[in-house]
PDB file of N, CA, C and O and ligand atoms in Angstrom:
ATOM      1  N   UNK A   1      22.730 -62.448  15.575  1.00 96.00           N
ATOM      2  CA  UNK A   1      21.431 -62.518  14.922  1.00 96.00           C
ATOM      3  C   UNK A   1      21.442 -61.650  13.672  1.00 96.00           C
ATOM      4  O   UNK A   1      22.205 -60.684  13.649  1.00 96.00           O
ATOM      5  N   UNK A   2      20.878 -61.841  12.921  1.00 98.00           N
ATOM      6  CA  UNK A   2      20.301 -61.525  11.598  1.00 98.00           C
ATOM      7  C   UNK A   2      19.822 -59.808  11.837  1.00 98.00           C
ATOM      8  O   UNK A   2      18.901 -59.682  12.644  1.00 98.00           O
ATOM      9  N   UNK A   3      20.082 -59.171  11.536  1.00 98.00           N
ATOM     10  CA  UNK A   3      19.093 -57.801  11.385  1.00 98.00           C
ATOM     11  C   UNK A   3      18.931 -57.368  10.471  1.00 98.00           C
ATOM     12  O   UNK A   3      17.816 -56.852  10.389  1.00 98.00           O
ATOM     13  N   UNK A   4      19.971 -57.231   8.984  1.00 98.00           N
ATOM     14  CA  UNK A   4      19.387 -57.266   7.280  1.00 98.00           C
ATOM     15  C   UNK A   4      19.244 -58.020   7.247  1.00 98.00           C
ATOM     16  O   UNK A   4      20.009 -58.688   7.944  1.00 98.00           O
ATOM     17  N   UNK A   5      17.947 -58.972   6.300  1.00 98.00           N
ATOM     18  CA  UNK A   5      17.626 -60.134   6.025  1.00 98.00           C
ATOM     19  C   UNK A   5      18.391 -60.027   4.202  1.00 98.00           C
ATOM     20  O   UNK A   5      19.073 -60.840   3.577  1.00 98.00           O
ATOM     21  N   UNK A   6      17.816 -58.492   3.798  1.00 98.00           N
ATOM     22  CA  UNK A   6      18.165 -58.026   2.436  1.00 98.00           C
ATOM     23  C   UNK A   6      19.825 -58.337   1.922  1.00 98.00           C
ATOM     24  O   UNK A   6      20.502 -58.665   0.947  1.00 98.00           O
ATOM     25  N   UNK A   7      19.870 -58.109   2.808  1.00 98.00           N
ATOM     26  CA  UNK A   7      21.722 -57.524   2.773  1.00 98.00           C
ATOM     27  C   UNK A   7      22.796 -58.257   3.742  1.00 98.00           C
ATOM     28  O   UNK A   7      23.874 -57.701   3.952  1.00 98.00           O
ATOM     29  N   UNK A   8      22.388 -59.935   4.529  1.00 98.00           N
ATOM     30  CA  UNK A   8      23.121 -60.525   5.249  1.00 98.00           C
ATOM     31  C   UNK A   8      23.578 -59.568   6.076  1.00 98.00           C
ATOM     32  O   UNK A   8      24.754 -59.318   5.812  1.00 98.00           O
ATOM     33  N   UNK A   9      23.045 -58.765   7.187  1.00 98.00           N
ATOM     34  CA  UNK A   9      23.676 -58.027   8.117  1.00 98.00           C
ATOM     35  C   UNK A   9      23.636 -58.646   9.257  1.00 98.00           C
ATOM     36  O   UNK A   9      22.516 -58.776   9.751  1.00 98.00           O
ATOM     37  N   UNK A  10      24.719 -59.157   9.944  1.00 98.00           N
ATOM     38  CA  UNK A  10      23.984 -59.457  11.573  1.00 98.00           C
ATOM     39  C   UNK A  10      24.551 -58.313  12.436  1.00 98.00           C
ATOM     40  O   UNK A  10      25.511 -57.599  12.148  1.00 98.00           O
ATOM     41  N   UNK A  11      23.570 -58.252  13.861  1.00 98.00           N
ATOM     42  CA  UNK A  11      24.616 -57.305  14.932  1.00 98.00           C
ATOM     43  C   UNK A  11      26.233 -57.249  15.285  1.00 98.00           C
ATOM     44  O   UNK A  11      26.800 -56.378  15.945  1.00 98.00           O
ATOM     45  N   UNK A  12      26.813 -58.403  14.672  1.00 98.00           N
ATOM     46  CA  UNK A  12      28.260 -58.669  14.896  1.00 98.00           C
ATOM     47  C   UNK A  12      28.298 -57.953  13.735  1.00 98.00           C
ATOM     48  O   UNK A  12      29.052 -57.020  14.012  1.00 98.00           O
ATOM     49  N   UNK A  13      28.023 -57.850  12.851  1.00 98.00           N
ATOM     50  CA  UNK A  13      28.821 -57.268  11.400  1.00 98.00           C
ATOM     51  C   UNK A  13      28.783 -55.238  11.697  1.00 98.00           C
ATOM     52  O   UNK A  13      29.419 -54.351  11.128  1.00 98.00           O
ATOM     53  N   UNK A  14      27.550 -55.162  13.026  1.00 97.00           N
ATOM     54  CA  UNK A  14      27.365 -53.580  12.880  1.00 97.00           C
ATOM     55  C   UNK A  14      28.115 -53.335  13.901  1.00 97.00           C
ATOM     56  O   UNK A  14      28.746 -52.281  13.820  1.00 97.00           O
ATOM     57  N   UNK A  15      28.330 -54.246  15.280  1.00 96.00           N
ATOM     58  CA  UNK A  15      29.208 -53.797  16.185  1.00 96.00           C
ATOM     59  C   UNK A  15      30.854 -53.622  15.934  1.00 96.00           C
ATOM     60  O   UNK A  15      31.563 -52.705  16.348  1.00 96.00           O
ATOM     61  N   UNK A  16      31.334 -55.038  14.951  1.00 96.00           N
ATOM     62  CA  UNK A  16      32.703 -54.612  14.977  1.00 96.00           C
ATOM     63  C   UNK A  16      33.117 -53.162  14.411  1.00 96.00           C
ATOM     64  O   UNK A  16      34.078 -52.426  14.636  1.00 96.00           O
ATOM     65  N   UNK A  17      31.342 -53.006  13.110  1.00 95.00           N
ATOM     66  CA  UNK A  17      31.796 -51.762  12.096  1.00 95.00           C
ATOM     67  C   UNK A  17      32.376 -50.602  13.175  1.00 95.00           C
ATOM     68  O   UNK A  17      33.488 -50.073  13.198  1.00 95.00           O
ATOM     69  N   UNK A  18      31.034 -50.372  14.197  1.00 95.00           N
ATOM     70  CA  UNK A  18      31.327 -49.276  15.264  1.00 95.00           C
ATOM     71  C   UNK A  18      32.603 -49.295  15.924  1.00 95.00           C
ATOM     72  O   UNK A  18      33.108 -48.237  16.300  1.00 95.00           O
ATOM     73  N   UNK A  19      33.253 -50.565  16.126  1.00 93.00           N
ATOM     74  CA  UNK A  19      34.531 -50.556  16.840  1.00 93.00           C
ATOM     75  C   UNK A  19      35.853 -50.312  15.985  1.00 93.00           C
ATOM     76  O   UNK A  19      36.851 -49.835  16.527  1.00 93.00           O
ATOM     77  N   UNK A  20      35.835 -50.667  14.570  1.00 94.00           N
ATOM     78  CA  UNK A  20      36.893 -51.057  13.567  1.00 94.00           C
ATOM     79  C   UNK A  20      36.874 -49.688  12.967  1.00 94.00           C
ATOM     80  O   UNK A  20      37.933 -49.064  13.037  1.00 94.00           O
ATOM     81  N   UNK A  21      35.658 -49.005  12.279  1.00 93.00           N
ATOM     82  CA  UNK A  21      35.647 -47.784  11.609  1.00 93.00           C
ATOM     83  C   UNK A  21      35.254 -46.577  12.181  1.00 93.00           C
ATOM     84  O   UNK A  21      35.447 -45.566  11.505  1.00 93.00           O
ATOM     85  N   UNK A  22      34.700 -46.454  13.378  1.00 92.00           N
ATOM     86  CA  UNK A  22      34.160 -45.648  13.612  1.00 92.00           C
ATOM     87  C   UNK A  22      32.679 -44.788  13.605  1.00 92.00           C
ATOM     88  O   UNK A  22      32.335 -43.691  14.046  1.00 92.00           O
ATOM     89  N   UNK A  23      32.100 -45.718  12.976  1.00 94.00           N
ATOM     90  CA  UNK A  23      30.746 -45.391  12.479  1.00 94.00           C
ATOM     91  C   UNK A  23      30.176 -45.150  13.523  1.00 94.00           C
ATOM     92  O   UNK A  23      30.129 -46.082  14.325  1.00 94.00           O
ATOM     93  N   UNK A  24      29.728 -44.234  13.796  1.00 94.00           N
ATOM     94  CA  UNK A  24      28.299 -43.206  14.611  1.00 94.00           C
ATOM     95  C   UNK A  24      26.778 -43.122  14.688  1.00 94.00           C
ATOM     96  O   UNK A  24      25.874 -43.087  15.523  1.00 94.00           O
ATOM     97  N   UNK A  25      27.078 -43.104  12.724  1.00 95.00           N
ATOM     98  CA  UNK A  25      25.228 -42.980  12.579  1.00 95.00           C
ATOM     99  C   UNK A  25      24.813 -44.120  11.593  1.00 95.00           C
ATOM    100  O   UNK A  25      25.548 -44.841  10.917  1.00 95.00           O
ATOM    101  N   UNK A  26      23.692 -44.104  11.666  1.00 96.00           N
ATOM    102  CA  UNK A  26      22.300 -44.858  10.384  1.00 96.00           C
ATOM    103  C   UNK A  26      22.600 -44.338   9.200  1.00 96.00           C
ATOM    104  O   UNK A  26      21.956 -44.923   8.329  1.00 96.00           O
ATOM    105  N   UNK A  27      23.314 -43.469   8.753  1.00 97.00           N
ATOM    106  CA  UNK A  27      23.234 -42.732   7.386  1.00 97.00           C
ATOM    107  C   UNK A  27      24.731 -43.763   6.718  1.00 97.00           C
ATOM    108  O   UNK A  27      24.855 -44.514   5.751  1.00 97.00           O
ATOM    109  N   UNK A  28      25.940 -43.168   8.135  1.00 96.00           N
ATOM    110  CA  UNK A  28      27.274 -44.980   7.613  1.00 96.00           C
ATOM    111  C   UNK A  28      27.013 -45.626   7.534  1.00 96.00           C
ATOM    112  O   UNK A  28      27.456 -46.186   6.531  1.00 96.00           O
ATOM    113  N   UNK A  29      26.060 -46.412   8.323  1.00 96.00           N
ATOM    114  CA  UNK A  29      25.925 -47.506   8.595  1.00 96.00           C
ATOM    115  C   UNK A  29      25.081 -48.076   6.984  1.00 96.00           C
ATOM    116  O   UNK A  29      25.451 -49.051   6.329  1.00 96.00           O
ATOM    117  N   UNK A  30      24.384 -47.536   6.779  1.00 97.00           N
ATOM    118  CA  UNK A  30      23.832 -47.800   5.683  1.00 97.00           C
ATOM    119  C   UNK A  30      24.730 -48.101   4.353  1.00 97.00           C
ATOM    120  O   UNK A  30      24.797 -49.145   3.706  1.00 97.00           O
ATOM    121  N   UNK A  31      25.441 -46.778   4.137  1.00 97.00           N
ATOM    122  CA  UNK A  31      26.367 -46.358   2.908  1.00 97.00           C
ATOM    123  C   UNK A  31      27.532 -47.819   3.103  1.00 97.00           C
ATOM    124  O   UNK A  31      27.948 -48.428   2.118  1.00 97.00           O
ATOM    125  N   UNK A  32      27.908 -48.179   4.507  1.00 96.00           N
ATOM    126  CA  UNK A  32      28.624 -49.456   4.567  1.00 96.00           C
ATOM    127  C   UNK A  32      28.558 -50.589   4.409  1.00 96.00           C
ATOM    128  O   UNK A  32      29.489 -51.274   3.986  1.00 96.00           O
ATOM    129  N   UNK A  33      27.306 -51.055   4.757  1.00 97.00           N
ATOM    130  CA  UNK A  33      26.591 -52.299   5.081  1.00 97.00           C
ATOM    131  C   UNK A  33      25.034 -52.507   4.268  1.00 97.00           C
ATOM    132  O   UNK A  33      24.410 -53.567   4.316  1.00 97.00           O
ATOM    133  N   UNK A  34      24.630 -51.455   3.634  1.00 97.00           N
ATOM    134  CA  UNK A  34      23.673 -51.452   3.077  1.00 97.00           C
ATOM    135  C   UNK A  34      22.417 -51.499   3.727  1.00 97.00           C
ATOM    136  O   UNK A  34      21.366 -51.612   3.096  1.00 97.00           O
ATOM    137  N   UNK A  35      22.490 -51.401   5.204  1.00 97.00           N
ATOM    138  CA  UNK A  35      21.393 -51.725   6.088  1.00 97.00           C
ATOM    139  C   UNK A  35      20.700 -50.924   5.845  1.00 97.00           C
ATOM    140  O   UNK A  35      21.182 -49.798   5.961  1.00 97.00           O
ATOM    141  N   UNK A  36      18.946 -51.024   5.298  1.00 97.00           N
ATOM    142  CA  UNK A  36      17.905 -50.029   5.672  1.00 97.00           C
ATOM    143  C   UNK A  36      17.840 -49.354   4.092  1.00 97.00           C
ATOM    144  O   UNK A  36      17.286 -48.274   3.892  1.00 97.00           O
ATOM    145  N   UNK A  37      18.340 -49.971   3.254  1.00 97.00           N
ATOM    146  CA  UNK A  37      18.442 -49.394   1.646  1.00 97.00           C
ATOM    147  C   UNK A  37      17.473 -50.479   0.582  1.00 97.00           C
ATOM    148  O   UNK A  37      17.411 -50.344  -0.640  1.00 97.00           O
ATOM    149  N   UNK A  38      16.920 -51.318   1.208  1.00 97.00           N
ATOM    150  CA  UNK A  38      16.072 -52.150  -0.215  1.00 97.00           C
ATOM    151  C   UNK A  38      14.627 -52.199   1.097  1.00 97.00           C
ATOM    152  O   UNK A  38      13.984 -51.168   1.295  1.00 97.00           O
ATOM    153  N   UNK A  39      14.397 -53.106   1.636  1.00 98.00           N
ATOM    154  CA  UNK A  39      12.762 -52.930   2.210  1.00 98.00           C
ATOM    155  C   UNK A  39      12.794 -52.014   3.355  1.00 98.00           C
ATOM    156  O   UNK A  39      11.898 -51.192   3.546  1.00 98.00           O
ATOM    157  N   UNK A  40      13.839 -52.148   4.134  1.00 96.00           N
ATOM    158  CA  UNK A  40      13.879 -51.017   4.796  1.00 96.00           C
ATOM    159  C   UNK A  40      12.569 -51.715   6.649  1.00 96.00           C
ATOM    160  O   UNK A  40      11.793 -51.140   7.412  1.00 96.00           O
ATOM    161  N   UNK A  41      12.989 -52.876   6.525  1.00 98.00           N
ATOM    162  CA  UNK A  41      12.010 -53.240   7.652  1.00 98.00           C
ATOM    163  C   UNK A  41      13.125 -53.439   8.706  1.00 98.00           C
ATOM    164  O   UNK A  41      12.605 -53.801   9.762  1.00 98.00           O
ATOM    165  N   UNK A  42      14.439 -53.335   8.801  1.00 98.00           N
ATOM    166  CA  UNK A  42      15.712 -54.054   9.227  1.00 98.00           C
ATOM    167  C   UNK A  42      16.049 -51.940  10.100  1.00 98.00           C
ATOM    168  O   UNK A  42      16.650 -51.733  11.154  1.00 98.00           O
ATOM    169  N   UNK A  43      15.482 -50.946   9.273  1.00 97.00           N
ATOM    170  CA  UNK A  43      15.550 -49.832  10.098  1.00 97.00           C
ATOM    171  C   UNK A  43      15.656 -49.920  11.808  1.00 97.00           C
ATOM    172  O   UNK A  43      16.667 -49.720  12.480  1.00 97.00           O
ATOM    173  N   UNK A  44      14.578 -50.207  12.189  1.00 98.00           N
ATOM    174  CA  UNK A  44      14.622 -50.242  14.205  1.00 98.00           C
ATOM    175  C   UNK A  44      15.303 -51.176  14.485  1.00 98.00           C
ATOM    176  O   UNK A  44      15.826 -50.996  15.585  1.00 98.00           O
ATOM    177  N   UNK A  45      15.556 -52.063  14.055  1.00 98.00           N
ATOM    178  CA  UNK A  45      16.428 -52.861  14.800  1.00 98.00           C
ATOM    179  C   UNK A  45      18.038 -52.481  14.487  1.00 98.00           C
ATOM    180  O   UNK A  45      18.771 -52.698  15.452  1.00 98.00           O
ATOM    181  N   UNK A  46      18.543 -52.074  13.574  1.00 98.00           N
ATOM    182  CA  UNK A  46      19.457 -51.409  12.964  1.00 98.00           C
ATOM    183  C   UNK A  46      19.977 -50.354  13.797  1.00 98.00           C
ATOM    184  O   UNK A  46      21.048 -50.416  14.401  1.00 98.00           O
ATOM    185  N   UNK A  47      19.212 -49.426  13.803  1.00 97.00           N
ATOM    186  CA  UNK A  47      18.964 -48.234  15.246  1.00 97.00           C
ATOM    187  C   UNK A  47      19.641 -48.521  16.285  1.00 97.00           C
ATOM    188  O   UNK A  47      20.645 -47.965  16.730  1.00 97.00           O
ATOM    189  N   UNK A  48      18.735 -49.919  16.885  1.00 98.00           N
ATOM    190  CA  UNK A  48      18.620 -49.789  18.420  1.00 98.00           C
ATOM    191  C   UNK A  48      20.073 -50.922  18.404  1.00 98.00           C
ATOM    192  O   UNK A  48      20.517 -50.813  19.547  1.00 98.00           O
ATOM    193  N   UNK A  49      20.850 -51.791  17.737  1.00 98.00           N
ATOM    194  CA  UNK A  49      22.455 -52.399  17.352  1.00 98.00           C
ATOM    195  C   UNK A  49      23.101 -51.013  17.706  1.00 98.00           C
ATOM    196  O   UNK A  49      23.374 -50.682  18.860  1.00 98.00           O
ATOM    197  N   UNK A  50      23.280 -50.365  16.780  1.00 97.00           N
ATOM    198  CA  UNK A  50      23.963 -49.302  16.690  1.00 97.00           C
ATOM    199  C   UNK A  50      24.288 -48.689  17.888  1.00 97.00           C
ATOM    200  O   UNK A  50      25.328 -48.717  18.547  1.00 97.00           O
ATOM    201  N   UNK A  51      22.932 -47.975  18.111  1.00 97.00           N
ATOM    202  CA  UNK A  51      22.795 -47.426  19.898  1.00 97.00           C
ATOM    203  C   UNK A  51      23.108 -48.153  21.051  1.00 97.00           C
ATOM    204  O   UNK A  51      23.066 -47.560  22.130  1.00 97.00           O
ATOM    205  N   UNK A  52      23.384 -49.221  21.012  1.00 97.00           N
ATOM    206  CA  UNK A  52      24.100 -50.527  22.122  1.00 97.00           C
ATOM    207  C   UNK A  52      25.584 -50.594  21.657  1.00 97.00           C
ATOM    208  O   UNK A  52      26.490 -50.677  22.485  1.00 97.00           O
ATOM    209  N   UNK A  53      25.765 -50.566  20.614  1.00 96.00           N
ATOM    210  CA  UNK A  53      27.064 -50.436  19.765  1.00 96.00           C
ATOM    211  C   UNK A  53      28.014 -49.609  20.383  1.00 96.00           C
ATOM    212  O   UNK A  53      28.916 -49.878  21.177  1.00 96.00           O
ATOM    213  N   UNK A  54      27.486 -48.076  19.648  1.00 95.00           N
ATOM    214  CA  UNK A  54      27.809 -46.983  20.365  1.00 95.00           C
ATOM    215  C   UNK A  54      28.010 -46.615  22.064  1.00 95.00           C
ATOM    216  O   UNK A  54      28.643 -45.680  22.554  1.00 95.00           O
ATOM    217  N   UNK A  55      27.408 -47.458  22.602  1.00 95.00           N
ATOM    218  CA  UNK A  55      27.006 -46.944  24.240  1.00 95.00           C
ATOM    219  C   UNK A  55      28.197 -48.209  24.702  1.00 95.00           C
ATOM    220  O   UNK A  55      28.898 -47.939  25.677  1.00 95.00           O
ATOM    221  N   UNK A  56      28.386 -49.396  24.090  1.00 93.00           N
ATOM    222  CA  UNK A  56      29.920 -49.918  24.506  1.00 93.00           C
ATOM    223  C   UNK A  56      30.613 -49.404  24.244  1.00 93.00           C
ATOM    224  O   UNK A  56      31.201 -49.106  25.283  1.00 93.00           O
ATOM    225  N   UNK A  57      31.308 -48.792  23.084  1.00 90.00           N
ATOM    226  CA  UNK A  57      32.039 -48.378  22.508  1.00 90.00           C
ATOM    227  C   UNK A  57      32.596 -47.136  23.173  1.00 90.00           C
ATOM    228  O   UNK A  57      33.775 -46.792  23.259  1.00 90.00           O
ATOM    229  N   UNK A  58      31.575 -46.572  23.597  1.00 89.00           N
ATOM    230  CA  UNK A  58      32.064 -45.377  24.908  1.00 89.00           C
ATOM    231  C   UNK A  58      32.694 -45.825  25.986  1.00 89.00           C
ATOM    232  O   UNK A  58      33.758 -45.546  26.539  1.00 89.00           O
ATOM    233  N   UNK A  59      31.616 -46.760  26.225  1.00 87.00           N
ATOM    234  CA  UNK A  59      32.037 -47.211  28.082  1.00 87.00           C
ATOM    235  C   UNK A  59      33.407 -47.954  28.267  1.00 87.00           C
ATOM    236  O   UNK A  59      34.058 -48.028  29.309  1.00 87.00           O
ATOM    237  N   UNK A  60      33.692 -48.460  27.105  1.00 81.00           N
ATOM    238  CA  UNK A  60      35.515 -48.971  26.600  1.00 81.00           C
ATOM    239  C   UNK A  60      36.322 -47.802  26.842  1.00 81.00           C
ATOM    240  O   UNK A  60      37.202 -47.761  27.702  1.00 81.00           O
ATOM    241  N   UNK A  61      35.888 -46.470  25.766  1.00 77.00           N
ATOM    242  CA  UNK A  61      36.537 -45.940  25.624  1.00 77.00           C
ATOM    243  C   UNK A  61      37.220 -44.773  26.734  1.00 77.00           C
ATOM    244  O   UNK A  61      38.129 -43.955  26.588  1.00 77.00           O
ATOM    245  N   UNK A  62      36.099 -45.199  28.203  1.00 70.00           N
ATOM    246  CA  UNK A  62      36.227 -44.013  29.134  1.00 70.00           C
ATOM    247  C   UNK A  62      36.996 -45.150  30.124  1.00 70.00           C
ATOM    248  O   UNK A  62      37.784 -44.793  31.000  1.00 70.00           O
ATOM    249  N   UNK A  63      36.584 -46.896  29.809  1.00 65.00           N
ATOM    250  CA  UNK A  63      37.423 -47.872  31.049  1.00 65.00           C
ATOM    251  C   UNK A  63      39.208 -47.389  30.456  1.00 65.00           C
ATOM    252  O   UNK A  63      40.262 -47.359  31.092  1.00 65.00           O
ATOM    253  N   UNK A  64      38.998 -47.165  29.438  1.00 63.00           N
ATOM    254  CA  UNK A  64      40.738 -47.320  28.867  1.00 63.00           C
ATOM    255  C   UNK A  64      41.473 -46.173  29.540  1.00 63.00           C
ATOM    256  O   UNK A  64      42.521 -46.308  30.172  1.00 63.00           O
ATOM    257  N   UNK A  65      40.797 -44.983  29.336  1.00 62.00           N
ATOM    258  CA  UNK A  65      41.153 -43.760  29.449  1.00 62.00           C
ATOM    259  C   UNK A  65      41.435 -43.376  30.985  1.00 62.00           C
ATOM    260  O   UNK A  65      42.309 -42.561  31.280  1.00 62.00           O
ATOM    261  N   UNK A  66      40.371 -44.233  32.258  1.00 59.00           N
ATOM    262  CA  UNK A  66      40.614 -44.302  33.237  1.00 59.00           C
ATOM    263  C   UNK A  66      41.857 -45.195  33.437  1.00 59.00           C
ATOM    264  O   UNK A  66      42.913 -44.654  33.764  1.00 59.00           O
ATOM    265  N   UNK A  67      41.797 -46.450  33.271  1.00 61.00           N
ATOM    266  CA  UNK A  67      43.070 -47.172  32.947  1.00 61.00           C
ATOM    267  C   UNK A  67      44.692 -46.737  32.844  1.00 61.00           C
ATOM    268  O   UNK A  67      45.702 -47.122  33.433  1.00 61.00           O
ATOM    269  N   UNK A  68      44.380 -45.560  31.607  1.00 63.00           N
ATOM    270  CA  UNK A  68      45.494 -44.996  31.019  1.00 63.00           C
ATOM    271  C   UNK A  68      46.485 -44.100  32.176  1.00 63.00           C
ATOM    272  O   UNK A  68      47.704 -44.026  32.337  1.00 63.00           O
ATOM    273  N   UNK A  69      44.941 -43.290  33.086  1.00 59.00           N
ATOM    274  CA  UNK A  69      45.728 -42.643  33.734  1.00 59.00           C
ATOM    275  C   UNK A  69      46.083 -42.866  35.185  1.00 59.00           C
ATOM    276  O   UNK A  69      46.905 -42.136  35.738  1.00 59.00           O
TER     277      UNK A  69
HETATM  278 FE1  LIG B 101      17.335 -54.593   5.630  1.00 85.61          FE
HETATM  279 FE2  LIG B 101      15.435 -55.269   3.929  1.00 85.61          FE
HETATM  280  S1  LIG B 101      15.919 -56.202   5.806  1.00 85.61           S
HETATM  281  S2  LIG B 101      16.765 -53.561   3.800  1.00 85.61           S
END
């Protein structure tokens, strides 16, 4: 789905960012993707991608690590 309308962002474009670069916060995410920099209505939903983003991105990172050992 769509979450910049401004800036062609969808949730696939913010999840791989979180998986591919590392991105953490709203402040990268922005400076990368431009999300949340012209109307700025794409903010909460932007957020709450991210924060689902992030919260896989862990739960990978602790299945691997269990995995590993
Ligand atoms: Fe994202 Fe306008 S919808 S800045």
């Amino acid at each position: 789905m769509y979450v910049c309308l401004c800036h062609s962002v969808t949730d696939t474009d913010i999840r791989r960012l979180v998986r591919t670069e590392g991105v953490c916060s709203m402040r990268e995410l922005s400076r990368q993707l431009g999300v949340a920099t012209q109307c700025g209505k794409c903010g909460r939903c932007a957020r709450e991608v991210l924060g689902e983003a992030l919260h896989e991105a862990r739960s990978e990172a602790g299945c691997a690590a269990l995995a590993a050992a």
